[in-house]
XYZ file of C-alpha atoms in Angstrom:
144
model
C 2.053 -6.516 -8.492
C 2.000 -4.085 -5.508
C 1.355 -0.675 -6.096
C 4.317 1.595 -5.400
C 6.796 1.599 -2.660
C 7.212 5.393 -2.893
C 4.146 5.662 -0.313
C 6.317 3.517 2.444
C 9.485 5.234 1.517
C 7.693 8.470 1.891
C 6.275 8.026 5.403
C 10.287 6.429 5.905
C 11.697 9.795 4.894
C 9.408 12.080 6.586
C 10.051 10.167 10.214
C 13.606 9.904 9.833
C 13.248 13.743 9.525
C 11.640 13.801 13.063
C 13.833 11.411 14.555
C 16.960 13.019 13.484
C 15.744 16.934 13.699
C 18.730 17.802 15.767
C 21.285 16.510 12.938
C 21.360 17.159 8.976
C 19.245 14.758 6.965
C 20.565 14.559 3.715
C 19.409 12.170 0.865
C 22.688 10.329 1.602
C 21.784 9.789 5.153
C 17.964 8.890 4.257
C 19.074 6.810 1.546
C 21.281 4.200 4.289
C 18.233 3.971 6.415
C 15.876 3.183 3.824
C 18.469 0.830 1.873
C 18.295 2.917 -1.717
C 19.832 5.018 -3.661
C 20.393 8.633 -2.596
C 18.850 10.200 -6.267
C 15.884 7.884 -5.821
C 15.241 9.641 -2.037
C 16.303 13.367 -3.893
C 13.076 12.246 -6.069
C 10.679 11.549 -3.456
C 12.090 14.419 -1.826
C 11.323 16.724 -4.288
C 7.474 15.611 -4.226
C 7.257 15.885 -0.776
C 8.572 19.719 -1.161
C 6.460 19.923 -3.539
C 3.492 19.134 -1.204
C 4.411 21.295 1.210
C 5.441 18.424 3.514
C 9.067 19.335 3.877
C 11.708 22.188 3.270
C 14.793 21.643 1.639
C 17.311 23.863 0.011
C 19.484 23.643 -3.121
C 23.266 23.756 -1.800
C 22.595 23.171 1.595
C 22.426 19.051 2.955
C 19.493 18.208 5.101
C 15.564 18.603 4.917
C 12.796 19.549 7.460
C 9.543 19.067 8.309
C 7.218 22.032 7.028
C 4.392 20.843 9.299
C 3.688 19.893 12.953
C 3.559 15.986 12.755
C -0.023 16.179 13.698
C -0.930 17.672 10.519
C 0.742 15.361 8.205
C -1.635 12.374 7.486
C -0.602 8.923 5.701
C -2.952 10.384 2.952
C -0.917 13.697 2.373
C 2.057 11.495 2.004
C 0.261 8.896 -0.023
C -1.355 12.079 -2.659
C 2.687 13.701 -2.587
C 4.228 10.657 -3.660
C 1.444 9.846 -6.455
C 1.234 6.427 -5.570
C -1.949 5.989 -7.609
C -4.308 8.718 -9.677
C -7.725 8.845 -8.319
C -9.687 5.776 -8.790
C -7.234 3.890 -10.160
C -5.705 1.909 -6.990
C -6.874 -1.167 -8.852
C -6.504 -2.095 -12.453
C -9.128 -3.417 -14.404
C -7.501 -5.492 -17.763
C -8.889 -3.690 -21.262
C -11.176 -5.244 -23.933
C -12.410 -8.546 -22.446
C -14.589 -10.375 -25.158
C -17.806 -8.934 -25.795
C -19.328 -12.047 -26.872
C -18.340 -13.528 -23.530
C -21.240 -12.840 -20.797
C -18.504 -12.464 -18.162
C -16.281 -10.326 -20.616
C -19.105 -8.104 -21.423
C -19.751 -6.949 -18.035
C -16.833 -7.648 -15.620
C -15.945 -4.340 -16.079
C -19.080 -2.446 -14.659
C -19.365 -5.116 -12.329
C -16.015 -4.816 -10.328
C -15.178 -1.230 -10.791
C -17.873 0.368 -8.211
C -16.445 -2.415 -5.714
C -12.611 -1.327 -6.437
C -13.751 2.498 -6.294
C -15.015 1.916 -3.038
C -12.076 0.044 -1.681
C -9.833 2.405 -2.386
C -11.865 5.051 -0.855
C -12.092 3.274 2.324
C -8.240 2.592 2.648
C -7.929 6.935 1.785
C -10.349 7.540 4.552
C -7.952 5.069 6.907
C -5.048 6.995 5.542
C -6.833 10.364 6.108
C -7.029 9.472 10.094
C -3.191 8.588 10.443
C -0.790 10.955 10.898
C 2.716 10.656 11.112
C 2.686 11.570 14.848
C 1.074 8.736 15.582
C 3.783 6.821 13.329
C 6.383 8.417 15.563
C 4.952 7.574 18.639
C 4.854 3.915 17.657
C 8.393 3.542 16.707
C 9.641 5.419 19.644
C 6.986 3.121 21.568
C 9.020 0.256 19.868
C 12.453 1.823 20.501
C 12.412 3.101 24.074
C 12.701 6.390 22.853
C 11.633 9.556 24.366
C-alpha cells in the first residue's frame, strides 16, 4: 500500500509544463509523458488550477504555470492534489480488541509518532521547489 500517485503525477505535470513552455501543453501531451489517460491528467489539472498553480482556459488547448518555479513548493503540489488529509498520511486500524493490552494502547502509542513523521515529511516538501526539480532534470538531460 502506498499513498496516491497523484502527488508524483502532479509534479510531473508541472515540470513538463515548464519544459514545454514554448509549445502547447495539452492534456494529451501530458498524458503521453505520464503514460496514462488524458482524463486522469485533466482531473489533476483541475486540482492544480484550483490551487492556483496553473492557468488553463476552457476550449483552448494548453496550460501554463500560474507562479514562478521558485514560488511553487512540493508541499503546494502535495496539498493541491489531495494526497492525504491533515494528520492522515498513516492509517491506524480501527477497533483493536480492548481486552488485549496491545489492542487497548496501540492507537494512542503510535498516533503521535505517525503525526510527527507526517509533519517531518511535509517540512521537507516545503523546502523543495519546482525550480529544484526542473534544475535537477535539466542537469541530468544537459538542457539549458
